[in-house]
Coordinates of C-alpha atoms in Angstrom, one line a residue:
X1 CA 16.4 15.4 -3.0
X2 CA 13.9 14.7 -5.7
X3 CA 10.7 16.8 -5.6
X4 CA 7.4 15.0 -5.0
X5 CA 4.0 15.8 -6.5
X6 CA 1.1 14.1 -4.7
X7 CA -2.3 13.8 -6.5
X8 CA -4.9 13.2 -3.9
X9 CA -4.6 14.5 -0.4
X10 CA -6.7 12.2 1.7
X11 CA -5.4 10.1 4.6
X12 CA -2.6 8.4 2.6
X13 CA -1.8 11.1 0.1
X14 CA -1.9 13.8 2.7
X15 CA 0.5 11.7 4.9
X16 CA 2.9 11.2 2.0
X17 CA 3.0 15.0 1.4
X18 CA 3.6 15.7 5.0
X19 CA 6.3 13.0 5.3
X20 CA 8.1 14.0 2.1
X21 CA 8.2 17.6 3.3
X22 CA 9.4 16.5 6.7
X23 CA 12.2 14.6 5.0
X24 CA 13.4 17.7 3.3
X25 CA 11.9 17.1 -0.1
X26 CA 10.3 19.9 -2.2
X27 CA 6.7 18.8 -2.3
X28 CA 3.3 20.0 -3.5
X29 CA -0.1 18.4 -4.1
X30 CA -3.4 18.6 -5.9
X31 CA -6.8 17.3 -4.9
X32 CA -10.4 17.3 -6.0
X33 CA -11.5 17.7 -2.4
X34 CA -12.1 21.3 -1.3
X35 CA -11.9 20.4 2.4
X36 CA -8.6 18.5 1.9
X37 CA -7.2 21.4 -0.2
X38 CA -8.1 23.9 2.5
X39 CA -6.7 21.8 5.3
X40 CA -3.4 21.3 3.5
X41 CA -3.1 25.0 2.7
X42 CA -4.0 25.8 6.2
X43 CA -1.2 23.6 7.5
X44 CA 1.3 25.4 5.2
X45 CA 1.5 23.0 2.3
X46 CA 1.5 24.0 -1.3
X47 CA -1.6 22.9 -3.2
X48 CA -2.1 23.6 -6.9
X49 CA -4.6 22.7 -9.5
X50 CA -3.9 19.2 -11.1
X51 CA -2.8 20.9 -14.3
X52 CA -0.4 23.2 -12.6
X53 CA 0.9 20.5 -10.2
X54 CA 1.7 18.2 -13.2
X55 CA 3.3 21.1 -15.1
X56 CA 5.6 21.7 -12.2
X57 CA 6.3 18.0 -12.0
X58 CA 7.4 17.8 -15.6
X59 CA 9.4 21.0 -15.3
X60 CA 11.3 19.8 -12.2
X61 CA 11.5 16.1 -13.1
X62 CA 9.5 15.3 -9.9
X63 CA 8.2 12.0 -8.7
X64 CA 4.4 12.0 -9.1
X65 CA 2.4 10.0 -6.6
X66 CA -1.1 8.9 -7.5
X67 CA -3.0 8.8 -4.2
X68 CA -6.6 8.5 -5.2
X69 CA -9.1 5.7 -4.8
X70 CA -8.8 3.0 -7.5
X71 CA -12.0 4.3 -9.1
X72 CA -10.4 7.7 -9.8
X73 CA -7.0 6.4 -11.1
X74 CA -7.9 6.3 -14.8
X75 CA -9.0 9.9 -14.9
X76 CA -5.8 11.0 -13.1
X77 CA -3.6 9.0 -15.4
X78 CA -5.3 10.6 -18.4
X79 CA -4.4 14.0 -16.9
X80 CA -0.8 12.9 -16.5
X81 CA -0.7 11.5 -20.0
X82 CA -1.8 15.0 -21.3
X83 CA 0.5 17.1 -19.1
X84 CA 3.5 14.9 -18.3
X85 CA 3.5 11.7 -20.3
X86 CA 7.1 10.7 -19.5
X87 CA 7.0 11.6 -15.8
X88 CA 8.5 9.6 -12.9
X89 CA 5.5 7.9 -11.5
X90 CA 4.4 5.8 -8.5
X91 CA 1.1 5.3 -6.6
X92 CA -0.1 4.3 -3.2
X93 CA -3.3 2.5 -4.3
X94 CA -4.2 -0.7 -2.4
X95 CA -4.5 -2.9 -5.5
X96 CA -1.6 -3.1 -7.9
X97 CA -2.6 -5.2 -11.0
X98 CA -5.3 -2.9 -12.2
X99 CA -3.2 0.2 -11.8
X100 CA -0.2 -1.4 -13.5
X101 CA -2.5 -2.3 -16.5
X102 CA -3.9 1.3 -16.7
X103 CA -0.4 2.8 -16.6
X104 CA 0.8 0.4 -19.4
X105 CA -2.2 1.4 -21.5
X106 CA -2.3 5.1 -20.9
X107 CA 1.3 6.0 -20.0
X108 CA 3.7 3.7 -21.8
X109 CA 6.5 6.4 -21.6
X110 CA 6.2 6.9 -17.8
X111 CA 9.0 5.8 -15.5
X112 CA 6.7 3.8 -13.3
X113 CA 6.9 1.5 -10.3
X114 CA 3.8 0.9 -8.3
X115 CA 3.7 1.2 -4.5
X116 CA 1.4 0.5 -1.5
X117 CA 2.2 1.5 2.1
X118 CA 0.6 -0.9 4.5
X119 CA -0.5 1.8 7.0
X120 CA -3.7 3.6 7.7
X121 CA -6.5 4.4 10.2
X122 CA -10.3 4.0 10.2
X123 CA -10.5 7.8 9.6
X124 CA -10.1 9.5 6.2
X125 CA -9.3 12.8 4.7
X126 CA -6.4 15.3 5.1
X127 CA -7.2 15.9 8.8
X128 CA -6.6 12.2 9.6
X129 CA -3.1 12.1 8.1
X130 CA 0.3 12.4 9.8
X131 CA 3.9 12.6 8.8
X132 CA 4.5 9.7 11.1
X133 CA 1.9 7.4 9.6
X134 CA 4.4 5.2 7.8
X135 CA 7.0 5.0 10.5
X136 CA 8.1 1.4 10.7
X137 CA 5.5 0.2 8.3
X138 CA 6.0 -2.1 5.3
X139 CA 5.6 -0.4 1.9
X140 CA 5.3 -2.6 -1.1
X141 CA 7.2 -1.5 -4.3
X142 CA 6.3 -3.5 -7.3
X143 CA 8.8 -5.3 -9.6
X144 CA 7.3 -6.4 -12.9
X145 CA 8.9 -7.5 -16.1
X146 CA 10.1 -4.3 -17.6
X147 CA 10.3 -2.3 -14.3
X148 CA 13.4 -0.1 -14.6
X149 CA 15.8 0.0 -11.6
X150 CA 15.7 3.8 -11.7
X151 CA 11.9 3.9 -11.5
X152 CA 11.9 1.3 -8.7
X153 CA 14.6 3.3 -6.8
X154 CA 12.5 6.5 -7.1
X155 CA 9.5 4.8 -5.4
X156 CA 11.6 2.9 -2.8
X157 CA 13.6 6.0 -1.8
X158 CA 10.3 7.9 -1.2
X159 CA 9.1 5.0 1.0
X160 CA 12.3 5.0 3.0
X161 CA 12.2 8.8 3.4
X162 CA 8.7 8.4 4.8
X163 CA 10.0 6.1 7.5
X164 CA 8.8 2.8 6.0
X165 CA 10.7 -0.3 5.0
X166 CA 10.3 -1.6 1.5
X167 CA 9.0 -5.0 0.4
X168 CA 9.7 -5.9 -3.3
X169 CA 7.0 -7.9 -4.9
X170 CA 5.1 -8.5 -8.1
X171 CA 1.7 -6.9 -8.7
X172 CA -0.1 -10.3 -8.7
X173 CA 1.7 -11.5 -5.6
X174 CA 0.9 -8.3 -3.8
X175 CA -2.8 -8.5 -4.6
X176 CA -3.0 -12.1 -3.5
X177 CA -1.3 -11.2 -0.2
X178 CA -3.3 -8.1 0.6
X179 CA -6.5 -10.0 -0.2
X180 CA -5.8 -12.2 2.8
X181 CA -4.2 -9.7 5.3
X182 CA -6.1 -6.5 4.4
X183 CA -9.1 -6.9 2.3
X184 CA -10.5 -10.0 3.9
X185 CA -10.2 -8.4 7.4
X186 CA -12.3 -5.5 6.1
X187 CA -15.0 -8.0 5.0
X188 CA -14.8 -9.9 8.3
X189 CA -14.9 -6.6 10.3
X190 CA -18.1 -5.6 8.6
X191 CA -19.7 -9.0 9.0
X192 CA -18.6 -9.2 12.6
X193 CA -19.9 -5.7 13.4
X194 CA -23.3 -6.7 11.8
X195 CA -23.5 -10.0 13.7
X196 CA -22.7 -8.2 17.0
X197 CA -25.3 -5.5 16.3
X198 CA -27.9 -8.3 15.7
X199 CA -27.4 -9.2 19.4
X200 CA -29.1 -5.9 20.3
X201 CA -28.2 -3.3 22.9
X202 CA -27.1 -5.8 25.5
X203 CA -24.5 -7.4 23.2
X204 CA -23.1 -4.0 22.2
X205 CA -23.0 -2.8 25.7
X206 CA -20.9 -5.8 26.7
X207 CA -18.5 -5.4 23.8
X208 CA -15.0 -5.1 25.0
X209 CA -11.4 -5.1 23.5
X210 CA -11.6 -8.2 21.3
X211 CA -14.8 -7.0 19.5
X212 CA -13.7 -3.4 19.2
X213 CA -10.2 -4.4 17.9
X214 CA -11.7 -6.9 15.4
X215 CA -14.3 -4.4 14.1
X216 CA -12.1 -1.2 14.0
X217 CA -11.8 -1.0 10.3
X218 CA -15.6 -1.3 9.9
X219 CA -15.6 2.4 10.8
X220 CA -13.7 3.1 7.5
X221 CA -15.4 5.1 4.7
X222 CA -17.6 2.6 3.0
X223 CA -16.9 4.0 -0.5
X224 CA -13.2 3.6 0.0
X225 CA -13.6 0.1 1.4
X226 CA -15.8 -0.9 -1.6
X227 CA -13.2 0.5 -4.1
X228 CA -10.4 -1.4 -2.4
X229 CA -12.1 -4.8 -2.0
X230 CA -14.1 -4.8 -5.2
X231 CA -11.0 -3.8 -7.1
X232 CA -9.3 -6.9 -5.9
X233 CA -12.3 -9.2 -6.6
X234 CA -10.5 -12.3 -8.0
X235 CA -7.9 -12.6 -5.2
X236 CA -10.4 -11.7 -2.6
X237 CA -12.8 -14.5 -3.7
X238 CA -10.0 -17.0 -3.2
X239 CA -9.4 -15.7 0.3
X240 CA -13.1 -15.7 1.1
X241 CA -13.4 -19.3 -0.1
X242 CA -10.5 -20.3 2.2
X243 CA -12.1 -18.5 5.1
X244 CA -15.5 -20.1 4.4
X245 CA -13.9 -23.5 4.2
X246 CA -12.3 -23.0 7.6
X247 CA -15.5 -21.6 9.1
X248 CA -17.5 -24.5 7.7
X249 CA -15.0 -27.0 9.3
X250 CA -15.2 -25.2 12.6
X251 CA -19.0 -25.3 12.5
X252 CA -19.1 -28.9 11.6
X253 CA -16.7 -29.8 14.5
X254 CA -18.6 -27.6 17.0
X255 CA -22.0 -29.2 15.9
X256 CA -20.7 -32.8 16.0
X257 CA -18.3 -33.0 18.9
X258 CA -18.5 -29.6 20.6
X259 CA -14.8 -29.0 19.9
X260 CA -12.9 -26.2 18.2
X261 CA -9.4 -27.5 18.9
X262 CA -8.3 -27.7 15.2
X263 CA -9.5 -24.1 14.5
X264 CA -8.0 -22.6 17.6
X265 CA -4.7 -24.5 17.3
X266 CA -4.3 -23.5 13.7
X267 CA -5.0 -19.8 14.5
X268 CA -2.6 -19.9 17.4
X269 CA 0.2 -21.3 15.3
X270 CA -0.5 -18.8 12.5
X271 CA -0.3 -15.9 14.9
X272 CA 3.0 -17.3 16.1
X273 CA 4.3 -17.2 12.5
X274 CA 3.2 -13.6 12.2
X275 CA 5.3 -12.8 15.3
X276 CA 8.3 -14.7 14.0
X277 CA 8.2 -12.8 10.7
X278 CA 8.0 -9.5 12.5
X279 CA 10.7 -10.4 15.1
X280 CA 13.3 -7.6 15.1
X281 CA 16.1 -10.2 15.5
X282 CA 16.8 -10.5 11.7
X283 CA 19.7 -11.3 9.5
X284 CA 21.1 -8.7 7.1
X285 CA 22.1 -9.2 3.4
X286 CA 23.6 -6.7 0.9
X287 CA 22.2 -7.1 -2.6
X288 CA 24.0 -5.6 -5.5
X289 CA 21.8 -3.2 -7.7
X290 CA 23.7 -2.8 -10.9
X291 CA 20.9 -3.1 -13.4
X292 CA 17.2 -3.9 -13.9
X293 CA 17.7 -7.7 -13.5
X294 CA 18.9 -7.3 -9.9
X295 CA 15.4 -6.3 -8.9
X296 CA 14.4 -10.0 -9.3
X297 CA 16.7 -10.9 -6.3
X298 CA 14.9 -8.3 -4.2
X299 CA 11.5 -9.7 -5.2
X300 CA 12.7 -13.2 -4.3
X301 CA 13.8 -12.0 -0.9
X302 CA 10.5 -10.1 -0.4
X303 CA 8.6 -13.4 -0.9
X304 CA 10.7 -14.8 2.0
X305 CA 9.7 -11.9 4.3
X306 CA 12.7 -9.8 3.4
X307 CA 12.5 -6.0 3.6
X308 CA 14.8 -3.3 2.2
X309 CA 15.9 -0.9 4.9
X310 CA 18.5 1.2 3.1
X311 CA 19.6 1.9 -0.5
X312 CA 23.2 2.7 -1.4
X313 CA 24.5 3.9 -4.8
X314 CA 24.8 0.3 -6.1
X315 CA 23.3 -1.9 -3.4
X316 CA 20.4 -2.5 -1.1
X317 CA 20.4 -3.5 2.5
X318 CA 17.8 -6.3 3.1
X319 CA 16.7 -7.6 6.5
X320 CA 15.4 -11.2 6.6
X321 CA 13.5 -13.1 9.3
X322 CA 15.8 -15.2 11.5
X323 CA 15.5 -18.9 10.7

């Protein structure tokens, strides 16, 4: 099994290191955080300096996983360019277009396919991670013009070994999608938490499941949330505008007729579509993987809700929502 070198050992990177090790892969990591390094070593994992970790990666032809906040990616890629410029490379950063652009500029010889596991908690750091964090979760693996099948397979196989299923998508499509289902919810959670707190101690003492569920991610590290949301500014603005338009319509209806039927019905229907897409009763399709162009088919199926659940030597097993 291909070795894995994880740069950044917070919640996501630390969970990747744990899961890769649990899957039987040789794995080691590096981190700028002293507490994360001490925690990983204390749990029996190998932690090296960034220089030594990358030297080992080049020597063993390992897959390097960049697991830092977006704001630290450029510095890490510069280290990789110096120590292992033709490395096998993926990342788990929550925004894909900016990372793809940085890799193209700094590491043109890298064998790269971007990734993003859609899993996490409101906590951060090594101690918050788990080898089971990605079990059953979607993990986007990016297909761009020029993405090599070998590089995409490296990233996808890691995701599958970590217990996730793989969704093939372009960087731009990924960023548009997560603006709506990840980054906007972070914005809303913070707004909702602040509105609730404005109600004073009585409001907060009455807060129950719906408020706590809807504001859970407002407990996330503010710096990490800012890096994620501000890094996807253009796509997030579109999502915010959509949401504001819907809120404005809801307010207008409530003020004029006292009714919220359109808002509630639209949300109910949309939630039903979420359940349909996630229904375990799915159809299965085998997709041939003979060369780089075949990745386009996986990306097309990903746009339809398809997910890769297994990779063979020359094919991928894709599950699609039942029609």
